[in-house]
């Protein structure tokens, strides 16, 4: 995996922080859970927003597309800044943007205001996501899969805690108060988390004596570069983003990221419409939508932890192939009107799709080191934008020219191809 198993990373981290490094992961995970409603609760608030603002389905549908584009697209500049100045100031900004986005939505009266505030919130979510994932990579070079799994699990499953509250008040008369209250909780929670987060000094893994190497950058978390030169890549190098882009491994992973994202985001955005179109009852469609974030959250943690113990490329191959087979199962059982097997197939597909957000950052750390890990993973993560285009607009077009089953089958095939491609990966030489 590219790390020295003889190094006691936990002890050295405690010397620097004065407390367990796991508190860094806890803070990151809490913030991820707080901002997760932007992605996973949107389906519950879009109808009252559309009714209140009297806008068309096409206009309201653009909001989620803008969220995916700005949440994903913001991560490279955010990662570049974070690798050079630390997480604190960026995370404070994220609290203002993510909290303020929902506060703004609660008083929006025009469609342009809806777009503006959701875009601002999306950038805040992008900052939190980048900071949280790379906090795990920087403090846990020995447990990359598990710790990134904890954070990304919180993003997938955290919204489940607020869905009942949102659903109970998702009407024109109540949704503004829901958005206002969520905005306050998100803003305050992320601001508090920003005070906890910090990056390790550049030489923390090279220190051999108690306290050695902990002084540089310990006084101010924002003055730290966040590099940990001791936790090098499998080749012993720290790749810049430009150097990473020159390796064929990055482009293979980028294509894989798009393929798996296409399958998973298609399922996330379209599972209810797909179930309705194929004649499944409303209870089955609702059950399919409900298990999505739960299965995704558990999958990130379980597969992420497993990938620390086995060859990570094989973990990717198995996970993405099973995701594709799960999507094919969704199609097969929906065609036959088999409700319980349909929901089970949704669980399988999502359980093995969602770990991409744990496996890919871990492999980026394995291959390219940690000094530029925030910017490097952000470049790879931008593939989510194209996956989102497929999961939304392109699936809609495919349904129009072919059928729902054909569109979903294309998504399943994309995931299987990504799994096969993983077998070709190896650390850059």
Tab-separated table of C-alpha atoms in Angstrom:
chain	number	residue	atom	x	y	z
A	1	UNK	CA	0.000	0.000	0.000
A	2	UNK	CA	3.019	2.309	0.036
A	3	UNK	CA	3.336	2.886	3.800
A	4	UNK	CA	5.823	1.644	6.339
A	5	UNK	CA	4.009	-0.839	8.587
A	6	UNK	CA	6.708	-0.481	11.273
A	7	UNK	CA	5.824	3.175	11.902
A	8	UNK	CA	3.481	3.839	14.828
A	9	UNK	CA	1.387	6.484	13.108
A	10	UNK	CA	-1.101	6.703	15.974
A	11	UNK	CA	1.586	7.472	18.569
A	12	UNK	CA	3.257	10.101	16.426
A	13	UNK	CA	-0.065	11.743	15.664
A	14	UNK	CA	-0.888	11.877	19.386
A	15	UNK	CA	2.439	13.618	20.071
A	16	UNK	CA	1.469	16.342	17.605
A	17	UNK	CA	-2.221	16.717	18.408
A	18	UNK	CA	-2.223	15.939	22.120
A	19	UNK	CA	-5.195	13.619	21.549
A	20	UNK	CA	-6.167	10.700	19.331
A	21	UNK	CA	-6.082	11.325	15.583
A	22	UNK	CA	-9.506	9.648	15.388
A	23	UNK	CA	-11.062	12.907	16.591
A	24	UNK	CA	-10.008	14.419	13.259
A	25	UNK	CA	-12.030	11.743	11.464
A	26	UNK	CA	-14.991	12.193	13.825
A	27	UNK	CA	-15.077	15.943	13.153
A	28	UNK	CA	-14.821	15.372	9.408
A	29	UNK	CA	-17.583	12.739	9.461
A	30	UNK	CA	-19.964	14.954	11.448
A	31	UNK	CA	-19.497	17.765	8.937
A	32	UNK	CA	-20.094	15.364	6.047
A	33	UNK	CA	-23.342	14.209	7.652
A	34	UNK	CA	-24.456	17.814	8.185
A	35	UNK	CA	-24.060	18.818	4.517
A	36	UNK	CA	-25.484	15.581	3.067
A	37	UNK	CA	-29.103	16.874	2.768
A	38	UNK	CA	-28.059	18.967	-0.234
A	39	UNK	CA	-27.736	15.750	-2.258
A	40	UNK	CA	-29.994	13.247	-0.531
A	41	UNK	CA	-32.943	15.372	0.680
A	42	UNK	CA	-33.413	17.356	-2.506
A	43	UNK	CA	-36.095	14.995	-3.801
A	44	UNK	CA	-38.202	15.769	-0.715
A	45	UNK	CA	-38.062	19.574	-0.964
A	46	UNK	CA	-38.138	20.174	-4.715
A	47	UNK	CA	-41.919	19.842	-5.032
A	48	UNK	CA	-42.856	22.470	-2.407
A	49	UNK	CA	-40.146	24.765	-3.790
A	50	UNK	CA	-41.489	24.385	-7.331
A	51	UNK	CA	-45.056	24.977	-6.174
A	52	UNK	CA	-44.135	27.983	-4.081
A	53	UNK	CA	-42.080	29.633	-6.820
A	54	UNK	CA	-44.454	28.494	-9.596
A	55	UNK	CA	-41.693	27.140	-11.825
A	56	UNK	CA	-41.701	24.319	-14.355
A	57	UNK	CA	-40.381	20.790	-13.766
A	58	UNK	CA	-37.548	21.512	-16.200
A	59	UNK	CA	-36.505	24.608	-14.261
A	60	UNK	CA	-36.587	22.850	-10.888
A	61	UNK	CA	-34.784	19.839	-12.349
A	62	UNK	CA	-31.829	22.033	-13.296
A	63	UNK	CA	-31.114	22.663	-9.608
A	64	UNK	CA	-29.738	19.173	-8.944
A	65	UNK	CA	-27.621	19.291	-12.094
A	66	UNK	CA	-26.120	22.594	-10.946
A	67	UNK	CA	-25.436	21.045	-7.555
A	68	UNK	CA	-23.476	18.125	-9.035
A	69	UNK	CA	-21.490	20.399	-11.365
A	70	UNK	CA	-20.505	22.957	-8.709
A	71	UNK	CA	-19.991	20.457	-5.895
A	72	UNK	CA	-17.689	18.383	-8.089
A	73	UNK	CA	-16.091	21.202	-10.049
A	74	UNK	CA	-15.154	23.228	-6.972
A	75	UNK	CA	-13.009	20.488	-5.516
A	76	UNK	CA	-9.850	20.949	-7.568
A	77	UNK	CA	-9.289	24.612	-6.658
A	78	UNK	CA	-10.333	23.806	-3.087
A	79	UNK	CA	-7.904	20.894	-2.930
A	80	UNK	CA	-5.075	22.983	-4.368
A	81	UNK	CA	-5.623	25.683	-1.734
A	82	UNK	CA	-6.041	23.178	1.101
A	83	UNK	CA	-2.756	21.408	0.296
A	84	UNK	CA	-0.975	24.744	0.675
A	85	UNK	CA	-2.790	26.523	3.499
A	86	UNK	CA	-4.460	23.813	5.586
A	87	UNK	CA	-8.149	23.080	6.192
A	88	UNK	CA	-9.258	25.665	8.751
A	89	UNK	CA	-10.014	28.820	6.775
A	90	UNK	CA	-11.565	26.854	3.928
A	91	UNK	CA	-13.817	24.970	6.329
A	92	UNK	CA	-14.934	28.206	7.988
A	93	UNK	CA	-15.902	29.450	4.519
A	94	UNK	CA	-17.749	26.174	3.894
A	95	UNK	CA	-19.834	26.711	7.026
A	96	UNK	CA	-20.923	30.115	5.766
A	97	UNK	CA	-21.721	28.840	2.263
A	98	UNK	CA	-23.443	25.565	3.173
A	99	UNK	CA	-25.420	27.050	6.054
A	100	UNK	CA	-26.154	30.252	4.176
A	101	UNK	CA	-27.342	28.335	1.120
A	102	UNK	CA	-30.252	26.799	2.997
A	103	UNK	CA	-30.973	30.036	4.841
A	104	UNK	CA	-31.173	31.781	1.468
A	105	UNK	CA	-33.439	29.082	0.044
A	106	UNK	CA	-35.851	29.613	2.924
A	107	UNK	CA	-36.539	33.192	1.759
A	108	UNK	CA	-36.052	32.777	-2.023
A	109	UNK	CA	-38.840	34.277	-4.112
A	110	UNK	CA	-37.377	34.007	-7.626
A	111	UNK	CA	-35.968	31.089	-9.590
A	112	UNK	CA	-32.586	32.801	-10.039
A	113	UNK	CA	-32.321	33.039	-6.258
A	114	UNK	CA	-33.008	29.305	-6.011
A	115	UNK	CA	-30.158	28.598	-8.430
A	116	UNK	CA	-27.801	31.036	-6.719
A	117	UNK	CA	-28.288	29.752	-3.178
A	118	UNK	CA	-28.091	26.099	-4.205
A	119	UNK	CA	-24.875	26.800	-6.107
A	120	UNK	CA	-23.384	28.555	-3.064
A	121	UNK	CA	-24.408	25.623	-0.902
A	122	UNK	CA	-22.918	23.192	-3.444
A	123	UNK	CA	-19.539	24.924	-3.229
A	124	UNK	CA	-19.735	24.686	0.558
A	125	UNK	CA	-20.495	20.967	0.275
A	126	UNK	CA	-17.568	20.569	-2.119
A	127	UNK	CA	-15.215	22.203	0.382
A	128	UNK	CA	-16.401	19.990	3.230
A	129	UNK	CA	-16.099	16.879	1.065
A	130	UNK	CA	-12.557	17.681	-0.050
A	131	UNK	CA	-11.398	18.608	3.440
A	132	UNK	CA	-13.012	15.580	5.094
A	133	UNK	CA	-11.701	12.931	2.691
A	134	UNK	CA	-8.180	14.303	2.711
A	135	UNK	CA	-8.099	14.704	6.483
A	136	UNK	CA	-8.329	10.920	6.606
A	137	UNK	CA	-5.664	10.486	3.929
A	138	UNK	CA	-3.211	12.798	5.682
A	139	UNK	CA	-3.566	11.481	9.248
A	140	UNK	CA	-4.159	7.804	8.400
A	141	UNK	CA	-1.688	6.604	5.760
A	142	UNK	CA	-2.008	3.179	7.415
A	143	UNK	CA	-5.852	3.014	7.340
A	144	UNK	CA	-6.836	4.918	4.204
A	145	UNK	CA	-9.743	2.718	3.198
A	146	UNK	CA	-11.396	2.569	6.612
A	147	UNK	CA	-11.083	6.246	7.482
A	148	UNK	CA	-12.200	7.597	4.116
A	149	UNK	CA	-15.040	5.081	4.414
A	150	UNK	CA	-16.140	6.608	7.723
A	151	UNK	CA	-16.332	10.101	6.255
A	152	UNK	CA	-18.009	9.184	3.001
A	153	UNK	CA	-20.416	6.859	4.844
A	154	UNK	CA	-21.520	9.860	6.887
A	155	UNK	CA	-22.189	11.786	3.675
A	156	UNK	CA	-24.264	8.952	2.257
A	157	UNK	CA	-26.167	8.042	5.408
A	158	UNK	CA	-26.273	11.262	7.428
A	159	UNK	CA	-29.333	12.569	5.635
A	160	UNK	CA	-31.341	9.578	6.877
A	161	UNK	CA	-31.472	11.305	10.273
A	162	UNK	CA	-33.347	14.318	8.900
A	163	UNK	CA	-35.497	12.711	6.190
A	164	UNK	CA	-38.446	12.001	8.565
A	165	UNK	CA	-38.420	15.641	9.724
A	166	UNK	CA	-38.231	16.947	6.172
A	167	UNK	CA	-40.903	14.581	4.856
A	168	UNK	CA	-43.277	15.528	7.682
A	169	UNK	CA	-42.972	19.218	6.758
A	170	UNK	CA	-42.444	19.086	2.996
A	171	UNK	CA	-45.326	21.345	2.038
A	172	UNK	CA	-45.585	24.925	0.884
A	173	UNK	CA	-46.544	26.195	4.324
A	174	UNK	CA	-43.745	24.508	6.275
A	175	UNK	CA	-40.737	23.955	4.029
A	176	UNK	CA	-39.293	27.458	4.618
A	177	UNK	CA	-38.959	26.769	8.348
A	178	UNK	CA	-37.383	23.378	7.585
A	179	UNK	CA	-34.758	24.983	5.333
A	180	UNK	CA	-34.061	27.756	7.843
A	181	UNK	CA	-33.560	25.299	10.717
A	182	UNK	CA	-31.348	23.026	8.621
A	183	UNK	CA	-29.295	26.014	7.521
A	184	UNK	CA	-28.633	27.018	11.120
A	185	UNK	CA	-27.617	23.486	12.133
A	186	UNK	CA	-25.367	23.041	9.100
A	187	UNK	CA	-23.675	26.414	9.482
A	188	UNK	CA	-22.985	26.181	13.203
A	189	UNK	CA	-21.902	22.531	13.031
A	190	UNK	CA	-19.405	23.071	10.215
A	191	UNK	CA	-17.971	26.188	11.879
A	192	UNK	CA	-17.374	24.225	15.084
A	193	UNK	CA	-15.777	21.402	13.120
A	194	UNK	CA	-13.412	23.854	11.463
A	195	UNK	CA	-11.911	24.645	14.861
A	196	UNK	CA	-10.993	20.973	15.374
A	197	UNK	CA	-9.453	20.164	12.000
A	198	UNK	CA	-5.762	20.585	11.275
A	199	UNK	CA	-3.184	18.952	9.036
A	200	UNK	CA	-0.001	17.221	10.177
A	201	UNK	CA	3.334	19.015	9.738
A	202	UNK	CA	5.331	18.060	6.685
A	203	UNK	CA	7.849	15.879	8.529
A	204	UNK	CA	5.636	14.172	11.096
A	205	UNK	CA	6.259	10.669	9.780
A	206	UNK	CA	9.991	11.249	9.622
A	207	UNK	CA	10.282	12.214	13.290
A	208	UNK	CA	12.068	9.622	15.405
A	209	UNK	CA	12.059	11.242	18.836
A	210	UNK	CA	9.080	12.351	20.886
A	211	UNK	CA	7.982	15.761	19.701
A	212	UNK	CA	10.560	15.933	16.888
A	213	UNK	CA	9.101	17.463	13.741
A	214	UNK	CA	5.944	18.485	15.567
A	215	UNK	CA	6.916	22.071	16.096
A	216	UNK	CA	6.884	23.232	12.500
A	217	UNK	CA	3.326	24.225	11.731
A	218	UNK	CA	1.917	23.065	15.088
A	219	UNK	CA	1.152	26.556	16.275
A	220	UNK	CA	-1.297	27.369	13.498
A	221	UNK	CA	-3.174	24.670	11.637
A	222	UNK	CA	-3.643	27.007	8.683
A	223	UNK	CA	0.094	27.471	8.226
A	224	UNK	CA	0.667	23.800	7.573
A	225	UNK	CA	1.083	22.397	4.095
A	226	UNK	CA	-0.587	19.134	4.968
A	227	UNK	CA	2.109	17.011	3.325
A	228	UNK	CA	3.342	13.876	4.985
A	229	UNK	CA	6.445	13.026	3.045
A	230	UNK	CA	6.991	9.869	5.031
A	231	UNK	CA	3.756	8.375	3.754
A	232	UNK	CA	4.963	8.271	0.208
A	233	UNK	CA	3.378	6.627	-2.759
A	234	UNK	CA	4.096	3.063	-3.718
A	235	UNK	CA	6.899	4.386	-5.943
A	236	UNK	CA	8.434	6.499	-3.171
A	237	UNK	CA	7.437	9.758	-4.894
A	238	UNK	CA	5.075	12.644	-4.225
A	239	UNK	CA	3.322	13.450	-7.530
A	240	UNK	CA	2.062	16.909	-8.353
A	241	UNK	CA	-1.190	17.134	-10.288
A	242	UNK	CA	0.706	17.834	-13.513
A	243	UNK	CA	2.888	14.773	-12.985
A	244	UNK	CA	-0.154	12.659	-12.169
A	245	UNK	CA	-1.863	13.714	-15.386
A	246	UNK	CA	1.091	12.319	-17.345
A	247	UNK	CA	0.476	8.791	-16.024
A	248	UNK	CA	-1.822	6.406	-17.878
A	249	UNK	CA	-3.168	5.105	-14.571
A	250	UNK	CA	-4.932	8.402	-13.892
A	251	UNK	CA	-6.810	8.328	-17.200
A	252	UNK	CA	-7.887	4.732	-16.724
A	253	UNK	CA	-9.192	5.624	-13.263
A	254	UNK	CA	-10.911	8.729	-14.648
A	255	UNK	CA	-12.808	6.609	-17.179
A	256	UNK	CA	-13.643	4.134	-14.415
A	257	UNK	CA	-14.871	6.946	-12.164
A	258	UNK	CA	-17.209	8.207	-14.888
A	259	UNK	CA	-18.553	4.729	-15.564
A	260	UNK	CA	-19.289	3.856	-11.958
A	261	UNK	CA	-20.676	7.327	-11.228
A	262	UNK	CA	-22.979	7.014	-14.234
A	263	UNK	CA	-24.464	3.773	-12.910
A	264	UNK	CA	-24.802	4.957	-9.312
A	265	UNK	CA	-26.109	8.459	-9.977
A	266	UNK	CA	-28.555	7.041	-12.526
A	267	UNK	CA	-29.923	4.740	-9.852
A	268	UNK	CA	-30.011	7.527	-7.250
A	269	UNK	CA	-31.836	9.980	-9.491
A	270	UNK	CA	-34.110	7.611	-11.415
A	271	UNK	CA	-35.008	4.624	-9.238
A	272	UNK	CA	-38.500	5.899	-8.386
A	273	UNK	CA	-39.281	6.887	-11.988
A	274	UNK	CA	-37.907	3.554	-13.216
A	275	UNK	CA	-40.034	1.580	-10.776
A	276	UNK	CA	-43.130	3.573	-11.687
A	277	UNK	CA	-42.506	3.158	-15.416
A	278	UNK	CA	-42.236	-0.615	-15.089
A	279	UNK	CA	-45.430	-0.903	-13.070
A	280	UNK	CA	-44.092	-1.515	-9.564
A	281	UNK	CA	-46.272	-0.141	-6.787
A	282	UNK	CA	-45.564	3.058	-4.852
A	283	UNK	CA	-44.464	1.183	-1.716
A	284	UNK	CA	-41.785	-0.670	-3.686
A	285	UNK	CA	-40.570	2.536	-5.335
A	286	UNK	CA	-40.386	4.297	-1.964
A	287	UNK	CA	-38.557	1.358	-0.404
A	288	UNK	CA	-36.014	1.411	-3.208
A	289	UNK	CA	-35.359	5.115	-2.675
A	290	UNK	CA	-35.143	4.689	1.111
A	291	UNK	CA	-32.519	1.941	1.097
A	292	UNK	CA	-30.221	3.860	-1.263
A	293	UNK	CA	-28.381	6.108	1.242
A	294	UNK	CA	-28.352	3.415	3.919
A	295	UNK	CA	-26.852	0.730	1.669
A	296	UNK	CA	-24.435	3.260	0.231
A	297	UNK	CA	-23.203	4.373	3.622
A	298	UNK	CA	-22.641	0.837	4.877
A	299	UNK	CA	-20.951	-0.173	1.628
A	300	UNK	CA	-18.419	2.645	1.874
A	301	UNK	CA	-17.395	1.626	5.362
A	302	UNK	CA	-17.311	-2.150	4.816
A	303	UNK	CA	-15.565	-2.202	1.438
A	304	UNK	CA	-13.249	0.631	2.447
A	305	UNK	CA	-12.072	-1.278	5.497
A	306	UNK	CA	-11.727	-4.466	3.448
A	307	UNK	CA	-9.558	-2.677	0.897
A	308	UNK	CA	-6.977	-1.981	3.625
A	309	UNK	CA	-6.543	-5.739	4.037
A	310	UNK	CA	-6.534	-6.947	0.423
A	311	UNK	CA	-5.185	-5.787	-2.904
A	312	UNK	CA	-7.037	-2.521	-3.511
A	313	UNK	CA	-7.236	-2.930	-7.288
A	314	UNK	CA	-8.969	-6.283	-6.864
A	315	UNK	CA	-11.357	-4.730	-4.352
A	316	UNK	CA	-12.252	-2.131	-6.986
A	317	UNK	CA	-12.716	-4.778	-9.663
A	318	UNK	CA	-15.011	-6.871	-7.481
A	319	UNK	CA	-17.005	-3.911	-6.139
A	320	UNK	CA	-17.693	-2.234	-9.478
A	321	UNK	CA	-18.508	-5.491	-11.256
A	322	UNK	CA	-21.006	-6.400	-8.542
A	323	UNK	CA	-22.496	-2.911	-8.819
A	324	UNK	CA	-23.118	-3.478	-12.518
A	325	UNK	CA	-24.601	-6.901	-11.903
A	326	UNK	CA	-26.842	-5.331	-9.249
A	327	UNK	CA	-28.120	-2.809	-11.809
A	328	UNK	CA	-28.851	-5.653	-14.226
A	329	UNK	CA	-30.731	-7.307	-11.356
A	330	UNK	CA	-32.781	-4.141	-10.871
A	331	UNK	CA	-33.811	-4.329	-14.533
A	332	UNK	CA	-34.516	-8.071	-14.465
A	333	UNK	CA	-36.702	-8.067	-11.353
A	334	UNK	CA	-38.561	-4.887	-12.311
A	335	UNK	CA	-39.529	-6.450	-15.643
A	336	UNK	CA	-41.008	-9.392	-13.730
A	337	UNK	CA	-42.776	-7.284	-11.113
A	338	UNK	CA	-40.823	-8.940	-8.270
A	339	UNK	CA	-40.926	-6.282	-5.552
A	340	UNK	CA	-38.665	-7.738	-2.833
A	341	UNK	CA	-35.956	-8.969	-5.233
A	342	UNK	CA	-36.084	-5.535	-6.912
A	343	UNK	CA	-35.362	-3.768	-3.605
A	344	UNK	CA	-32.639	-6.318	-2.826
A	345	UNK	CA	-31.011	-5.621	-6.196
A	346	UNK	CA	-31.093	-1.889	-5.442
A	347	UNK	CA	-29.288	-2.630	-2.177
A	348	UNK	CA	-26.618	-4.723	-3.942
A	349	UNK	CA	-26.059	-2.148	-6.688
A	350	UNK	CA	-25.781	0.760	-4.256
A	351	UNK	CA	-23.715	-1.140	-1.676
A	352	UNK	CA	-21.053	-1.823	-4.309
A	353	UNK	CA	-21.335	1.488	-6.194
A	354	UNK	CA	-20.905	3.793	-3.231
A	355	UNK	CA	-17.426	2.504	-2.193
A	356	UNK	CA	-15.962	4.253	-5.237
A	357	UNK	CA	-15.823	7.356	-3.021
A	358	UNK	CA	-13.626	5.420	-0.594
A	359	UNK	CA	-11.579	3.309	-2.989
A	360	UNK	CA	-10.546	6.011	-5.449
A	361	UNK	CA	-9.103	8.481	-2.898
A	362	UNK	CA	-7.274	5.591	-1.245
A	363	UNK	CA	-5.729	4.516	-4.556
A	364	UNK	CA	-4.766	8.105	-5.344
A	365	UNK	CA	-2.908	8.156	-2.024
A	366	UNK	CA	-1.332	4.776	-2.743
A	367	UNK	CA	-0.153	5.770	-6.229
A	368	UNK	CA	0.649	9.466	-5.961
A	369	UNK	CA	1.429	10.188	-2.297
A	370	UNK	CA	-0.177	12.691	0.061
A	371	UNK	CA	1.579	15.994	-0.393
A	372	UNK	CA	-0.827	16.955	-3.190
A	373	UNK	CA	-3.579	14.453	-2.366
A	374	UNK	CA	-6.377	17.024	-2.061
A	375	UNK	CA	-5.810	18.485	-5.529
A	376	UNK	CA	-5.016	15.103	-7.096
A	377	UNK	CA	-8.194	13.429	-5.877
A	378	UNK	CA	-10.236	16.502	-6.758
A	379	UNK	CA	-9.152	16.119	-10.386
A	380	UNK	CA	-10.295	12.513	-10.372
A	381	UNK	CA	-13.523	13.411	-8.553
A	382	UNK	CA	-14.439	15.808	-11.367
A	383	UNK	CA	-15.495	12.689	-13.260
A	384	UNK	CA	-18.639	12.779	-11.132
A	385	UNK	CA	-19.840	15.688	-13.266
A	386	UNK	CA	-19.955	13.496	-16.379
A	387	UNK	CA	-21.516	10.649	-14.427
A	388	UNK	CA	-24.179	13.106	-13.297
A	389	UNK	CA	-24.836	14.171	-16.881
A	390	UNK	CA	-25.435	10.525	-17.792
A	391	UNK	CA	-27.546	9.802	-14.707
A	392	UNK	CA	-29.831	12.751	-15.436
A	393	UNK	CA	-30.001	14.246	-18.912
A	394	UNK	CA	-28.559	11.365	-20.952
A	395	UNK	CA	-30.733	8.733	-19.297
A	396	UNK	CA	-33.751	10.900	-20.064
A	397	UNK	CA	-32.714	11.032	-23.718
A	398	UNK	CA	-32.059	7.290	-23.865
A	399	UNK	CA	-35.472	6.575	-22.378
A	400	UNK	CA	-37.032	8.727	-25.083
A	401	UNK	CA	-35.276	7.014	-27.976
A	402	UNK	CA	-35.149	3.465	-26.556
A	403	UNK	CA	-36.629	2.382	-23.216
A	404	UNK	CA	-36.080	2.449	-19.461
A	405	UNK	CA	-34.625	-1.046	-19.460
A	406	UNK	CA	-32.176	-0.200	-22.237
A	407	UNK	CA	-31.038	2.977	-20.434
A	408	UNK	CA	-30.483	1.149	-17.139
A	409	UNK	CA	-28.690	-1.678	-18.936
A	410	UNK	CA	-26.214	0.838	-20.362
A	411	UNK	CA	-25.521	2.051	-16.823
A	412	UNK	CA	-24.977	-1.502	-15.605
A	413	UNK	CA	-22.590	-2.210	-18.475
A	414	UNK	CA	-20.579	0.942	-17.675
A	415	UNK	CA	-20.030	-0.271	-14.103
A	416	UNK	CA	-18.990	-3.763	-15.205
A	417	UNK	CA	-16.480	-2.292	-17.683
A	418	UNK	CA	-15.040	-0.157	-14.887
A	419	UNK	CA	-14.588	-3.294	-12.801
A	420	UNK	CA	-12.760	-5.048	-15.612
A	421	UNK	CA	-10.539	-2.000	-16.188
A	422	UNK	CA	-9.467	-2.052	-12.536
A	423	UNK	CA	-7.602	-5.300	-13.186
A	424	UNK	CA	-5.238	-3.404	-15.505
A	425	UNK	CA	-4.174	-0.902	-12.835
A	426	UNK	CA	-0.749	-0.883	-11.221
A	427	UNK	CA	1.225	1.761	-9.362
A	428	UNK	CA	3.006	4.223	-11.689
A	429	UNK	CA	6.657	3.468	-12.375
